[in-house]
PDB file of C-alpha atoms in Angstrom:
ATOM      1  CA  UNK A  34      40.698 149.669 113.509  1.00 45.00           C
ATOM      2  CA  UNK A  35      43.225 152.524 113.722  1.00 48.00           C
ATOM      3  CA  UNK A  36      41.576 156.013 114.627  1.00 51.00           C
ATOM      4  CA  UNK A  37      40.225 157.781 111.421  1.00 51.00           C
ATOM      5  CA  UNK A  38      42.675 161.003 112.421  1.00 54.00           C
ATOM      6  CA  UNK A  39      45.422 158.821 111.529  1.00 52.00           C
ATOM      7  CA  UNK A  40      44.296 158.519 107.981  1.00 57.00           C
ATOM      8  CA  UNK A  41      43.172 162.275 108.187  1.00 64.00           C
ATOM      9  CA  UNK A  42      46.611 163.287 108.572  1.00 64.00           C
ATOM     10  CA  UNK A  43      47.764 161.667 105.133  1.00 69.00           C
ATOM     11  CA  UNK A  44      44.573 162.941 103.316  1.00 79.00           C
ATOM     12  CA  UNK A  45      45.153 165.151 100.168  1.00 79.00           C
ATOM     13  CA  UNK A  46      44.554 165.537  96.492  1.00 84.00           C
ATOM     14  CA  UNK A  47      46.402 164.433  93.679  1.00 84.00           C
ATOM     15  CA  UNK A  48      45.600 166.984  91.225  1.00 88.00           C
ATOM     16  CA  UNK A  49      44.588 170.016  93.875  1.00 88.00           C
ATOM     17  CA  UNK A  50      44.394 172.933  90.776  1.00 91.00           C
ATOM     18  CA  UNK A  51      41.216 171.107  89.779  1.00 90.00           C
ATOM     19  CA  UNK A  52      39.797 172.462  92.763  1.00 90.00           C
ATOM     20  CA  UNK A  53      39.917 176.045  90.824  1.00 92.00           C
ATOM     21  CA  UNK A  54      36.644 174.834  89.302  1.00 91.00           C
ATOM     22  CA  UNK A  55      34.563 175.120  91.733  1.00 91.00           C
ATOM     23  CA  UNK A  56      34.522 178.498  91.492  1.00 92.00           C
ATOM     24  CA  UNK A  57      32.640 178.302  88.126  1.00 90.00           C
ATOM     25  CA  UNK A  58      30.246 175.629  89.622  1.00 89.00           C
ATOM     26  CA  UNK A  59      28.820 178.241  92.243  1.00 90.00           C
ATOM     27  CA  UNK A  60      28.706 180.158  89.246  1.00 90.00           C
ATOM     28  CA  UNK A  61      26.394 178.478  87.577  1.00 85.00           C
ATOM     29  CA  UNK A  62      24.808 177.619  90.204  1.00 84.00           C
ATOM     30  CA  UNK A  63      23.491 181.635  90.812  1.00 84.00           C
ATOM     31  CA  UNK A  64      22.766 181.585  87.112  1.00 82.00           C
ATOM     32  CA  UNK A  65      20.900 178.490  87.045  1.00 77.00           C
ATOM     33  CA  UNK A  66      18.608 180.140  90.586  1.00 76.00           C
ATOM     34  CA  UNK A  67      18.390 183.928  89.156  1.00 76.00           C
ATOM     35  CA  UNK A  68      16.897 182.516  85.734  1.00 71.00           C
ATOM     36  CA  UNK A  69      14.219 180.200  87.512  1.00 66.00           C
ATOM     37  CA  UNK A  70      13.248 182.977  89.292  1.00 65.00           C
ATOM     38  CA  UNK A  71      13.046 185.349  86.588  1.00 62.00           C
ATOM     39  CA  UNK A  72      10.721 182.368  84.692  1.00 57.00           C
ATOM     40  CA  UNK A  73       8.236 182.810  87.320  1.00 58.00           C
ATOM     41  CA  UNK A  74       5.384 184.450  86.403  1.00 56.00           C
ATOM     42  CA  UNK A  75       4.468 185.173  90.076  1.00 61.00           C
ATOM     43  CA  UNK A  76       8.462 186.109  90.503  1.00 59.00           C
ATOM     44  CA  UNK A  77       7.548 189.253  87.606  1.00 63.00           C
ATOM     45  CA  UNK A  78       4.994 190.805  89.862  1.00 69.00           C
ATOM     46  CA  UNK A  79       5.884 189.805  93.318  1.00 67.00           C
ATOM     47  CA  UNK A  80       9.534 190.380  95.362  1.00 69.00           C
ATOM     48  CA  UNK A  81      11.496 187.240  95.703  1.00 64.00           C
ATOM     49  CA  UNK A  82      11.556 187.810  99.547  1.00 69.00           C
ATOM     50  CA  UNK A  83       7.802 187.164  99.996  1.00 67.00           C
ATOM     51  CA  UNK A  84       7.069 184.785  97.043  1.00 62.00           C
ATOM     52  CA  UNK A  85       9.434 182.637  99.088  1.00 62.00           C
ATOM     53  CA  UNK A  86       6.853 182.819 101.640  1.00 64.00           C
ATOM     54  CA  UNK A  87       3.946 181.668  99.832  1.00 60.00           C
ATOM     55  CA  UNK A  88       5.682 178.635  97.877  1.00 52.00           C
ATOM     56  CA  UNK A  89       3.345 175.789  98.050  1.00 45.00           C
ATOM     57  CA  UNK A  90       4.892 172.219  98.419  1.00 43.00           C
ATOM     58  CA  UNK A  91       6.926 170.007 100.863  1.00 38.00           C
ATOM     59  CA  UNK A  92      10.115 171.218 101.943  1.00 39.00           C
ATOM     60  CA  UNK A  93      11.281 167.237 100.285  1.00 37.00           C
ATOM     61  CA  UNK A  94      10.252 169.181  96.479  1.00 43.00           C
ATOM     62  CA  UNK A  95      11.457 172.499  97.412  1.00 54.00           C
ATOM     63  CA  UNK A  96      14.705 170.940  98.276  1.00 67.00           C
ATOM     64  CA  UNK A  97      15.080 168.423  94.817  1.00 70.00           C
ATOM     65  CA  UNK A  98      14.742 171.085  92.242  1.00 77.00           C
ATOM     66  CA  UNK A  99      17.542 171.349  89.001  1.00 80.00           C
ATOM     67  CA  UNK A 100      19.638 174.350  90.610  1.00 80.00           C
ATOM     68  CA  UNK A 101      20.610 172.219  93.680  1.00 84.00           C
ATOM     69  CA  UNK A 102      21.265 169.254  91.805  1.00 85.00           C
ATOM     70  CA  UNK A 103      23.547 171.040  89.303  1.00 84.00           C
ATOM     71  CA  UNK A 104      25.631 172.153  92.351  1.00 87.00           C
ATOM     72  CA  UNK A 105      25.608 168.924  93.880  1.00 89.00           C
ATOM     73  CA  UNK A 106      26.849 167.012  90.645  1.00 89.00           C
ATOM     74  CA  UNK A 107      29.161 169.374  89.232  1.00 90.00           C
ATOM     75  CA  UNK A 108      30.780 169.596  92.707  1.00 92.00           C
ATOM     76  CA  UNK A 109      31.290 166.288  93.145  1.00 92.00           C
ATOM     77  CA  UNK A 110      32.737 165.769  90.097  1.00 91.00           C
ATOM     78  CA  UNK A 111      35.374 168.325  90.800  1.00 91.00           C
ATOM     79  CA  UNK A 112      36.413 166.643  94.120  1.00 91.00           C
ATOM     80  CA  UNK A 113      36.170 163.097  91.979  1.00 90.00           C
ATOM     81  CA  UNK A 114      38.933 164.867  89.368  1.00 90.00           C
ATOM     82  CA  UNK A 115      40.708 166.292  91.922  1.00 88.00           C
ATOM     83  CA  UNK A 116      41.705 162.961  93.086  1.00 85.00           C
ATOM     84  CA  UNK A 117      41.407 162.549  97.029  1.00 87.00           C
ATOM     85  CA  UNK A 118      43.903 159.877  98.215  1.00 83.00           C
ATOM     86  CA  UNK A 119      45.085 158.981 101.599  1.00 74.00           C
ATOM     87  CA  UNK A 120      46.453 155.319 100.868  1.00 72.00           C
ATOM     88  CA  UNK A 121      49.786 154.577  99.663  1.00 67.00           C
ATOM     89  CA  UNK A 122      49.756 151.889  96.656  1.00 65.00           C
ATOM     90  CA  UNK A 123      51.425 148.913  97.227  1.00 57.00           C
ATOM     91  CA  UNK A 124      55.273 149.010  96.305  1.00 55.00           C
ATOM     92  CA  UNK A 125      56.723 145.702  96.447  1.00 53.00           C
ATOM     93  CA  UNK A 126      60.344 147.211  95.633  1.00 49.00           C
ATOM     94  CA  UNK A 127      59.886 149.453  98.806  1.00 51.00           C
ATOM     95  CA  UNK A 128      58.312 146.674 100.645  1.00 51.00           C
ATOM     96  CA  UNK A 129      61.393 144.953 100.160  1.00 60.00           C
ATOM     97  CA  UNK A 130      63.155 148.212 101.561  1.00 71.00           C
ATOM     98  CA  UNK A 131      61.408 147.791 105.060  1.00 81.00           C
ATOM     99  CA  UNK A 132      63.121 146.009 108.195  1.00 87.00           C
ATOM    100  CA  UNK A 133      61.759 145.912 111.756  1.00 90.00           C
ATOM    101  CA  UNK A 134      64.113 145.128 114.535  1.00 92.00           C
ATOM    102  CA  UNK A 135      62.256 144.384 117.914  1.00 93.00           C
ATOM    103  CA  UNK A 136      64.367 145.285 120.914  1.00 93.00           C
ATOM    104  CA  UNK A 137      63.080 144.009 124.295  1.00 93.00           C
ATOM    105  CA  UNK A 138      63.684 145.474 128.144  1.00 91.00           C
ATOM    106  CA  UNK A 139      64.176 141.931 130.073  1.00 91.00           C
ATOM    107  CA  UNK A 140      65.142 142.963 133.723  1.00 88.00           C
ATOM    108  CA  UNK A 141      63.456 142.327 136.800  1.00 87.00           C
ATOM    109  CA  UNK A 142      61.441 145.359 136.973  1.00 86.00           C
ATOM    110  CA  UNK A 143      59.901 143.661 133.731  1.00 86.00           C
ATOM    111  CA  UNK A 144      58.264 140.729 136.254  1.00 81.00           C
ATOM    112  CA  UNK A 145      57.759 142.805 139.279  1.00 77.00           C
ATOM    113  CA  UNK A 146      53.753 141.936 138.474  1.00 72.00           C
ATOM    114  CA  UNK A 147      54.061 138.194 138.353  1.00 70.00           C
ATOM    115  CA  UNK A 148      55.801 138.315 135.017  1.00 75.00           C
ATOM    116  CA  UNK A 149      52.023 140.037 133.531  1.00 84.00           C
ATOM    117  CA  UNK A 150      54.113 142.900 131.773  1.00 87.00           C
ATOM    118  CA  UNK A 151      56.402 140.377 130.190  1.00 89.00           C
ATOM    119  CA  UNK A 152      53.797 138.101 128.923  1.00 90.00           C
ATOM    120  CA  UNK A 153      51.790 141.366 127.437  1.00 89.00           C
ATOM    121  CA  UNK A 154      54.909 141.882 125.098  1.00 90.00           C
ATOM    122  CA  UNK A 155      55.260 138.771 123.711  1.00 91.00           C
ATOM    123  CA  UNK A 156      51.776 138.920 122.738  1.00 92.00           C
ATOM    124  CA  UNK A 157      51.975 142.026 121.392  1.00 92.00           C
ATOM    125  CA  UNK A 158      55.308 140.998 119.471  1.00 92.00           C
ATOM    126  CA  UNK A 159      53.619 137.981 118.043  1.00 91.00           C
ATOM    127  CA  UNK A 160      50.563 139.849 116.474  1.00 91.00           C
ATOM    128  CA  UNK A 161      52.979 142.194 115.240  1.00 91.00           C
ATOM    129  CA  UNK A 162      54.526 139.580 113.639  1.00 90.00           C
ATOM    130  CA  UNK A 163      51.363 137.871 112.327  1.00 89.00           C
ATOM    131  CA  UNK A 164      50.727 141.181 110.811  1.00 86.00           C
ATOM    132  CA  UNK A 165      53.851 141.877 108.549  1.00 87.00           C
ATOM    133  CA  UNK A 166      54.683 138.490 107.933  1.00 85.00           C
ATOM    134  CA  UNK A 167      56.478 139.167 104.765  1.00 83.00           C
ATOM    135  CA  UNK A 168      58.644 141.904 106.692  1.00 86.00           C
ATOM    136  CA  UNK A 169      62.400 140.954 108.008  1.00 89.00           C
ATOM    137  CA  UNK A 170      62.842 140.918 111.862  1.00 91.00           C
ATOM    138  CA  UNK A 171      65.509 140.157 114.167  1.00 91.00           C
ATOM    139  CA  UNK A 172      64.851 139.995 118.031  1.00 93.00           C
ATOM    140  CA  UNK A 173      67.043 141.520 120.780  1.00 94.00           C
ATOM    141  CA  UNK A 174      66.699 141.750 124.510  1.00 93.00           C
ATOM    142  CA  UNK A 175      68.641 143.753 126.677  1.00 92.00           C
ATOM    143  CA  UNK A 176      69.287 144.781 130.835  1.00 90.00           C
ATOM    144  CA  UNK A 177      72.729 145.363 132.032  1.00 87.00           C
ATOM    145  CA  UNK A 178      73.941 144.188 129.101  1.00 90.00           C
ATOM    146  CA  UNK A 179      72.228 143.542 125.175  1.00 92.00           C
ATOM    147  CA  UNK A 180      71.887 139.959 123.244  1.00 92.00           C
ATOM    148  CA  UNK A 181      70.558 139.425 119.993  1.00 91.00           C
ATOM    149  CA  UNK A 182      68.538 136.162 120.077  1.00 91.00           C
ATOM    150  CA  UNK A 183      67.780 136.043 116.308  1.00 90.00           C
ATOM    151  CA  UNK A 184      69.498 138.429 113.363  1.00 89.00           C
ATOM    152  CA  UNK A 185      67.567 140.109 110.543  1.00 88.00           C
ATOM    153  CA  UNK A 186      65.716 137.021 109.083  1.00 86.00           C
ATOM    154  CA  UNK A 187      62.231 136.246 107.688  1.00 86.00           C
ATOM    155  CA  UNK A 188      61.959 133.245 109.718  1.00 85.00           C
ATOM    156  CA  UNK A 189      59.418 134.564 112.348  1.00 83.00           C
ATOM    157  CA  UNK A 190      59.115 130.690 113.462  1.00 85.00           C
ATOM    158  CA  UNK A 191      62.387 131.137 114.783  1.00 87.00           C
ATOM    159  CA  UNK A 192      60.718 134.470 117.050  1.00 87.00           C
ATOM    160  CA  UNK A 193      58.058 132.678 118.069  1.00 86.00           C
ATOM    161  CA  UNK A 194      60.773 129.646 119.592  1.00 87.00           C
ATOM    162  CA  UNK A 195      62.651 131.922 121.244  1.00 87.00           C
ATOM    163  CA  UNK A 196      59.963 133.969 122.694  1.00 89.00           C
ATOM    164  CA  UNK A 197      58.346 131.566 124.806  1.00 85.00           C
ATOM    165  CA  UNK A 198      61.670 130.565 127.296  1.00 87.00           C
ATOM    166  CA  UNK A 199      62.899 134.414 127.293  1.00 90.00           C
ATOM    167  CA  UNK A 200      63.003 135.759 131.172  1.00 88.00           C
ATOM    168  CA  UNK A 201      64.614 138.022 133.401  1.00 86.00           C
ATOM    169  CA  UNK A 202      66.445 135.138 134.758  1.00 87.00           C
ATOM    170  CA  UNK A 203      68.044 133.999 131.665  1.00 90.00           C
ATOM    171  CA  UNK A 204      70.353 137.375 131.437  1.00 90.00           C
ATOM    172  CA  UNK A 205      73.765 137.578 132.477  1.00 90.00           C
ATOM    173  CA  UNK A 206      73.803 141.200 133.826  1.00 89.00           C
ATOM    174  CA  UNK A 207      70.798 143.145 135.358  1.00 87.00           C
ATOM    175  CA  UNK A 208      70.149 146.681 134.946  1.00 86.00           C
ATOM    176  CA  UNK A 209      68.874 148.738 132.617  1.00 86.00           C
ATOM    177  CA  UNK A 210      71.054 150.241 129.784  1.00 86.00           C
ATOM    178  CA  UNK A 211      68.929 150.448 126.538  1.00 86.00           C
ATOM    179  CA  UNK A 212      72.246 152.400 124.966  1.00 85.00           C
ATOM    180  CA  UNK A 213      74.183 149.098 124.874  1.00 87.00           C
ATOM    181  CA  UNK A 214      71.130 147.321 122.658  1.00 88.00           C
ATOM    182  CA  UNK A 215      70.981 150.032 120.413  1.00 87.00           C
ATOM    183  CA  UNK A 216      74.843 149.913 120.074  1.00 86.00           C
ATOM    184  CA  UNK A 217      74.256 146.251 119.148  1.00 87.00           C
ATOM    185  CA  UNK A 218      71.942 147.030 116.387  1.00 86.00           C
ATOM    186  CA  UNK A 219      74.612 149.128 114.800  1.00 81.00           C
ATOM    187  CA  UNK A 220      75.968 145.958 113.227  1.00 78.00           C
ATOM    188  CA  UNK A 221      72.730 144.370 112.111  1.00 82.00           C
ATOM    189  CA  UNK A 222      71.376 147.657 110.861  1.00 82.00           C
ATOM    190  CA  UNK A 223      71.650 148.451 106.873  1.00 76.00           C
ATOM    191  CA  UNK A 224      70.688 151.553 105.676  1.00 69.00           C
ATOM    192  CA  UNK A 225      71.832 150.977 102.128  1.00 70.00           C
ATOM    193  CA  UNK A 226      69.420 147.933 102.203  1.00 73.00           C
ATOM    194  CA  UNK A 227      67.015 148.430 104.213  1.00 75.00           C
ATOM    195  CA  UNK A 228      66.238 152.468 104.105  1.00 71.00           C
ATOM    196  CA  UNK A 229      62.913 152.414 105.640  1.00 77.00           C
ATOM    197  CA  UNK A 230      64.448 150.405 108.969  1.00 83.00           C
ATOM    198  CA  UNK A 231      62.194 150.779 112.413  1.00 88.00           C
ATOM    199  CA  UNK A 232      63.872 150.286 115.759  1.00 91.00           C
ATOM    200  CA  UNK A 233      60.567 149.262 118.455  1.00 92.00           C
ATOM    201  CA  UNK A 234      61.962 149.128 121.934  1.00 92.00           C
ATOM    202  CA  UNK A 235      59.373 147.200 123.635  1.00 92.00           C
ATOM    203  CA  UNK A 236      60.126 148.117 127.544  1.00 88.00           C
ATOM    204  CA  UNK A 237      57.960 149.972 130.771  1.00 85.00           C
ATOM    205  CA  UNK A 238      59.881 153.339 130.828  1.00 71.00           C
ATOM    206  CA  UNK A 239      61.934 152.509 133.464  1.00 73.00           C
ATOM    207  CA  UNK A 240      64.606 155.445 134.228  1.00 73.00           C
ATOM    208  CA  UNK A 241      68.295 155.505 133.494  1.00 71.00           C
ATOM    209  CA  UNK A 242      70.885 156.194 135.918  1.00 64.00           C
ATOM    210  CA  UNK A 243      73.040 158.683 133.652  1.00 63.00           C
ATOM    211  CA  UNK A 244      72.144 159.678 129.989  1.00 58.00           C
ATOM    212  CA  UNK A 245      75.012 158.558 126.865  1.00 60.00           C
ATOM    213  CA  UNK A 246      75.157 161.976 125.367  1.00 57.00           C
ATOM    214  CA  UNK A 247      74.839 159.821 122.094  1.00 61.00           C
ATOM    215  CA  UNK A 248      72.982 159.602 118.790  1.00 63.00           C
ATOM    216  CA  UNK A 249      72.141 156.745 116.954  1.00 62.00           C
ATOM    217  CA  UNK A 250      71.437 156.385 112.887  1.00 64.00           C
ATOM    218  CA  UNK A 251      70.140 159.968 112.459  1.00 60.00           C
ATOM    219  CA  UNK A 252      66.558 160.519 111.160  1.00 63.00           C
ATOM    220  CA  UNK A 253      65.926 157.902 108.472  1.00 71.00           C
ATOM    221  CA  UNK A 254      65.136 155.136 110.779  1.00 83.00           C
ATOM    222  CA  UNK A 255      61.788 155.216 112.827  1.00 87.00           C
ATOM    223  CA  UNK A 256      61.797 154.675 116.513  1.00 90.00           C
ATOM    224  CA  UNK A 257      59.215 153.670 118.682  1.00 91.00           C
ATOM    225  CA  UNK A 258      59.360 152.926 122.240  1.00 91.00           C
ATOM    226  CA  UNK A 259      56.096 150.353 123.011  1.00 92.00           C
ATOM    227  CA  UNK A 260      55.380 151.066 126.425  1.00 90.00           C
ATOM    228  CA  UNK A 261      53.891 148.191 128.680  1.00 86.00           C
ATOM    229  CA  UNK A 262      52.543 150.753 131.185  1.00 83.00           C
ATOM    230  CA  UNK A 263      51.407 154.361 131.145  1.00 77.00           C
ATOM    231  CA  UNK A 264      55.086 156.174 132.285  1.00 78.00           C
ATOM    232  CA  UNK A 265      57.009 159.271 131.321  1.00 78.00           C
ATOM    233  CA  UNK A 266      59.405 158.660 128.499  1.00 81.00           C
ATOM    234  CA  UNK A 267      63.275 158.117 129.804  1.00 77.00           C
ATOM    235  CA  UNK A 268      65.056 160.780 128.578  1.00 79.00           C
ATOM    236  CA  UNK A 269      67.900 159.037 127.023  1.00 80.00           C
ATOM    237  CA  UNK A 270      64.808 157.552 124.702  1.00 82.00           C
ATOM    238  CA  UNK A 271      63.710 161.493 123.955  1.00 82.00           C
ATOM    239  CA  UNK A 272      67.484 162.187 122.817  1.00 81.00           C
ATOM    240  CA  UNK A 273      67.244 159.779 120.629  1.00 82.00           C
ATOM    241  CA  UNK A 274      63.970 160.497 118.784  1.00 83.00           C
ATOM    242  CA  UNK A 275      62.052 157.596 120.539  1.00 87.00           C
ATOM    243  CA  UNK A 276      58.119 158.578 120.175  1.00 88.00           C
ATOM    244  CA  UNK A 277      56.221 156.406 122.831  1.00 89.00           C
ATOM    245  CA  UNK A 278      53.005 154.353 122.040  1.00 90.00           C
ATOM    246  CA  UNK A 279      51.268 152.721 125.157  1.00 89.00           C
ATOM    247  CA  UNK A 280      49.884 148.984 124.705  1.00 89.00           C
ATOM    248  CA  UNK A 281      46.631 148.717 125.232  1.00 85.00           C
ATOM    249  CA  UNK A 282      43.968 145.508 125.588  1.00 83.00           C
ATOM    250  CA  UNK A 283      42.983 145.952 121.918  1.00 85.00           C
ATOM    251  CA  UNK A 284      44.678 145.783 118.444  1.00 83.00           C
ATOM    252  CA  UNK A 285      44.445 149.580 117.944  1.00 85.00           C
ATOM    253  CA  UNK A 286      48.592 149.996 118.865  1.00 88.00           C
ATOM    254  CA  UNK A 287      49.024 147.227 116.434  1.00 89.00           C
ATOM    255  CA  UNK A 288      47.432 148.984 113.948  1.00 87.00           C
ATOM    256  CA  UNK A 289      49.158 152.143 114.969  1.00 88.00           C
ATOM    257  CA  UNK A 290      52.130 150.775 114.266  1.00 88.00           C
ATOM    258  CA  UNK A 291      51.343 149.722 110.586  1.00 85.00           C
ATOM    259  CA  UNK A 292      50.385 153.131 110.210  1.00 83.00           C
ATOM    260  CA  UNK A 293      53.226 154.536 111.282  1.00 86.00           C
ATOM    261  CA  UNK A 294      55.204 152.326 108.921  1.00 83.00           C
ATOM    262  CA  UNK A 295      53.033 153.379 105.850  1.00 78.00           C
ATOM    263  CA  UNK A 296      53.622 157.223 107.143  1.00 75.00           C
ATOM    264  CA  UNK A 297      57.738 156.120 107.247  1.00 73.00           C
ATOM    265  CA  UNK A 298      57.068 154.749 103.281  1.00 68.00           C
ATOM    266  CA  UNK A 299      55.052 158.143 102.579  1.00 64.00           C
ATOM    267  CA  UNK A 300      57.664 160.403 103.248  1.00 60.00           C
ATOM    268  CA  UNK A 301      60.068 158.625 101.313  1.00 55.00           C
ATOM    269  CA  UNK A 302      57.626 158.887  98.184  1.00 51.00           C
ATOM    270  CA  UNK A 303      56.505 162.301  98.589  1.00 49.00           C
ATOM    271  CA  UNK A 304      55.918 164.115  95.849  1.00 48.00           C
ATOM    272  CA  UNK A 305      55.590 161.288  93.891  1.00 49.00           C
ATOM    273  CA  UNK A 306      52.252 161.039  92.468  1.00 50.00           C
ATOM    274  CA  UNK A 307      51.702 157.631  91.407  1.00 57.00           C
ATOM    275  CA  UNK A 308      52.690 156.440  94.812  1.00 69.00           C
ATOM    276  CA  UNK A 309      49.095 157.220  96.324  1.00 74.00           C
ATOM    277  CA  UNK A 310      46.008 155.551  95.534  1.00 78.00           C
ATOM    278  CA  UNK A 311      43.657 157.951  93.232  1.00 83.00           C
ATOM    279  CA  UNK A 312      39.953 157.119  95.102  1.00 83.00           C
ATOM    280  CA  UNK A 313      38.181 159.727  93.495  1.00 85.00           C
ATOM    281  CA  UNK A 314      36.456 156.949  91.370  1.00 86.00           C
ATOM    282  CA  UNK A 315      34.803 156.087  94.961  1.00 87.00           C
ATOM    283  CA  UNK A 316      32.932 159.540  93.677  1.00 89.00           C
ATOM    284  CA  UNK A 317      31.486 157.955  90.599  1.00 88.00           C
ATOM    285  CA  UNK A 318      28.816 155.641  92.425  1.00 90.00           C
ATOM    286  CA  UNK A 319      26.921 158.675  94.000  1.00 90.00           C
ATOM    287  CA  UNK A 320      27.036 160.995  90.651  1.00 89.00           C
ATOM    288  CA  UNK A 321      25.875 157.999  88.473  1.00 88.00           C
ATOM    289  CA  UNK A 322      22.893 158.340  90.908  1.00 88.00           C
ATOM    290  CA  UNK A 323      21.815 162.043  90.979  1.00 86.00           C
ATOM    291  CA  UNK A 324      22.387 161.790  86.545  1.00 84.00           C
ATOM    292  CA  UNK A 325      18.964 159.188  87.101  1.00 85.00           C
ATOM    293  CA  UNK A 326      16.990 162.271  88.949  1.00 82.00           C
ATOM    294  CA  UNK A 327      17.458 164.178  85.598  1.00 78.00           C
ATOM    295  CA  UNK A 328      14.931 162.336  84.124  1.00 79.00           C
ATOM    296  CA  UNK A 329      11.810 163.341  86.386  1.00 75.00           C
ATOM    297  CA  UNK A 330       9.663 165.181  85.104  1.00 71.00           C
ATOM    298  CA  UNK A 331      10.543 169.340  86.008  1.00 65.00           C
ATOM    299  CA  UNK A 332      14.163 168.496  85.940  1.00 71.00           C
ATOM    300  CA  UNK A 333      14.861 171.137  83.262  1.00 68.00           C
ATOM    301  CA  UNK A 334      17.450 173.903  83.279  1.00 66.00           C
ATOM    302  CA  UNK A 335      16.681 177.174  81.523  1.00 61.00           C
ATOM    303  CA  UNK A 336      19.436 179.783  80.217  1.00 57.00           C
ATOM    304  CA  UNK A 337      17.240 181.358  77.815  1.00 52.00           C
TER     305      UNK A 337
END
């Protein structure tokens, strides 16, 4: 599972000026406290301070009384109207919107470990694959020079094919120029189409020569570089808005990526209210349960 920060980051409410009610809540709340204590007949002829002192009873009863349990409900009903939401509903017109070319480094310096970095990225590739299945890819590799092995195409059996008899030895020109595979995707890529495109250079960081003073696509698309080993990012990668996400042994980078999709589909919709998922009914389960602790016996409010 993705860290919980991730989801942090996209949590906010719907319908924030609701929060404006709470102020009337603690409100009450002092009421609801200053008139059980003045319907004490021990609170008329003692100070507050040391009748405190001599309450008799558990700390369990002293804690369950109306006052507390007004506050309790009436704020959670004000975060339940508020509407918290950090989930974006299900769009399948911008679903439809969404394109992910894969772009992978295959040079030698991707099998200088007995080809373990190489098979790592497949893997990786297919479970990203097995997790947007319903997503358009297309496949490129790249070293001295850039290929595309599949075009934009829902036919991830056709990835898979390909996948297995792709190696360093198989390319025409090494080296390492990641500016030529971008400058491939410049025909496959369609803005107009596809407006929430990601580029995911899957590579280990390896250092170019010289850096193409050159920028690619401007800020619409998202671009990740999917590191195979821990490695400063190449600054030709930094130029071009590249943030780096290390593979690791688990599905968490996986998920990270799905994440940062949703993010790329959040910004498009923001400000759009009916985009997010209202989960303040989530709320409703634990206020339906404090209304049943009205009905002990004592559970009576006094403004008289």
């Amino acid at each position: 599972m993705p860290e919980l920060s991730l989801y942090w980051q996209d949590f906010h409410f719907l319908r924030p000026w609701v929060l404006l009610f709470i102020a009337p809540v603690l409100l009450l709340y002092g009421l609801a406290r200053w008139q059980a204590q003045q319907d004490s007949l021990w609170g008329r002829a003692i100070k507050v301070e040391y009748l405190e002192l001599l309450g008799v009873g558990s700390p369990a009863r002293a804690w369950l009384n109306p006052a507390r349990l007004l506050l309790i409900s009436c704020t959670l009903a004000v975060l339940a109207a508020a509407g918290p939401s950090w989930k974006m509903k299900a769009n399948p017109l911008q679903q439809k919107q969404q394109a992910i070319f894969l772009v992978l480094q295959l040079n030698a310096s991707m099998q200088d470990d007995g080809e373990e970095q190489l098979l790592r990225a497949k893997l990786k590739i297919r479970r990203l694959m097995a997790a947007h299945k319903s997503t358009p890819m297309s496949l490129l590799v790249f070293s001295g020079s850039a290929h595309t092995v599949l075009p934009l195409s829902l036919d991830q059996q056709a990835i898979h094919l390909y996948l297995s008899d792709l190696s360093a030895g198989i390319m025409p020109e090494e080296g390492f120029r990641p500016d030529r595979a971008l400058q491939a995707l410049d025909a496959q890529i369609d803005p107009e189409h596809f407006s929430q495109s990601s580029v995911i250079v899957i590579g280990n960081d390896e250092m170019m020569s010289h850096v193409v003073p050159s920028e690619f696509w401007g800020q619409g698309i998202l671009k990740i570089h999917w590191s195979t080993k821990a490695h400063e990012l190449d600054e030709f990668y930094r130029q071009q808005g590249f943030q780096q996400l290390l593979m690791d042994h688990t599905s968490d980078d996986v998920d990270h990526i799905a994440w940062l999709l949703k993010r790329q589909q959040s910004r498009q919709s923001q400000g759009e209210e009916d985009n997010w998922q209202d989960a303040g009914y989530v709320l409703l389960w634990p206020l339906l349960l404090l209304a049943l602790l009205w009905f002990r016996r004592g559970m009576v409010l006094s403004w008289v």
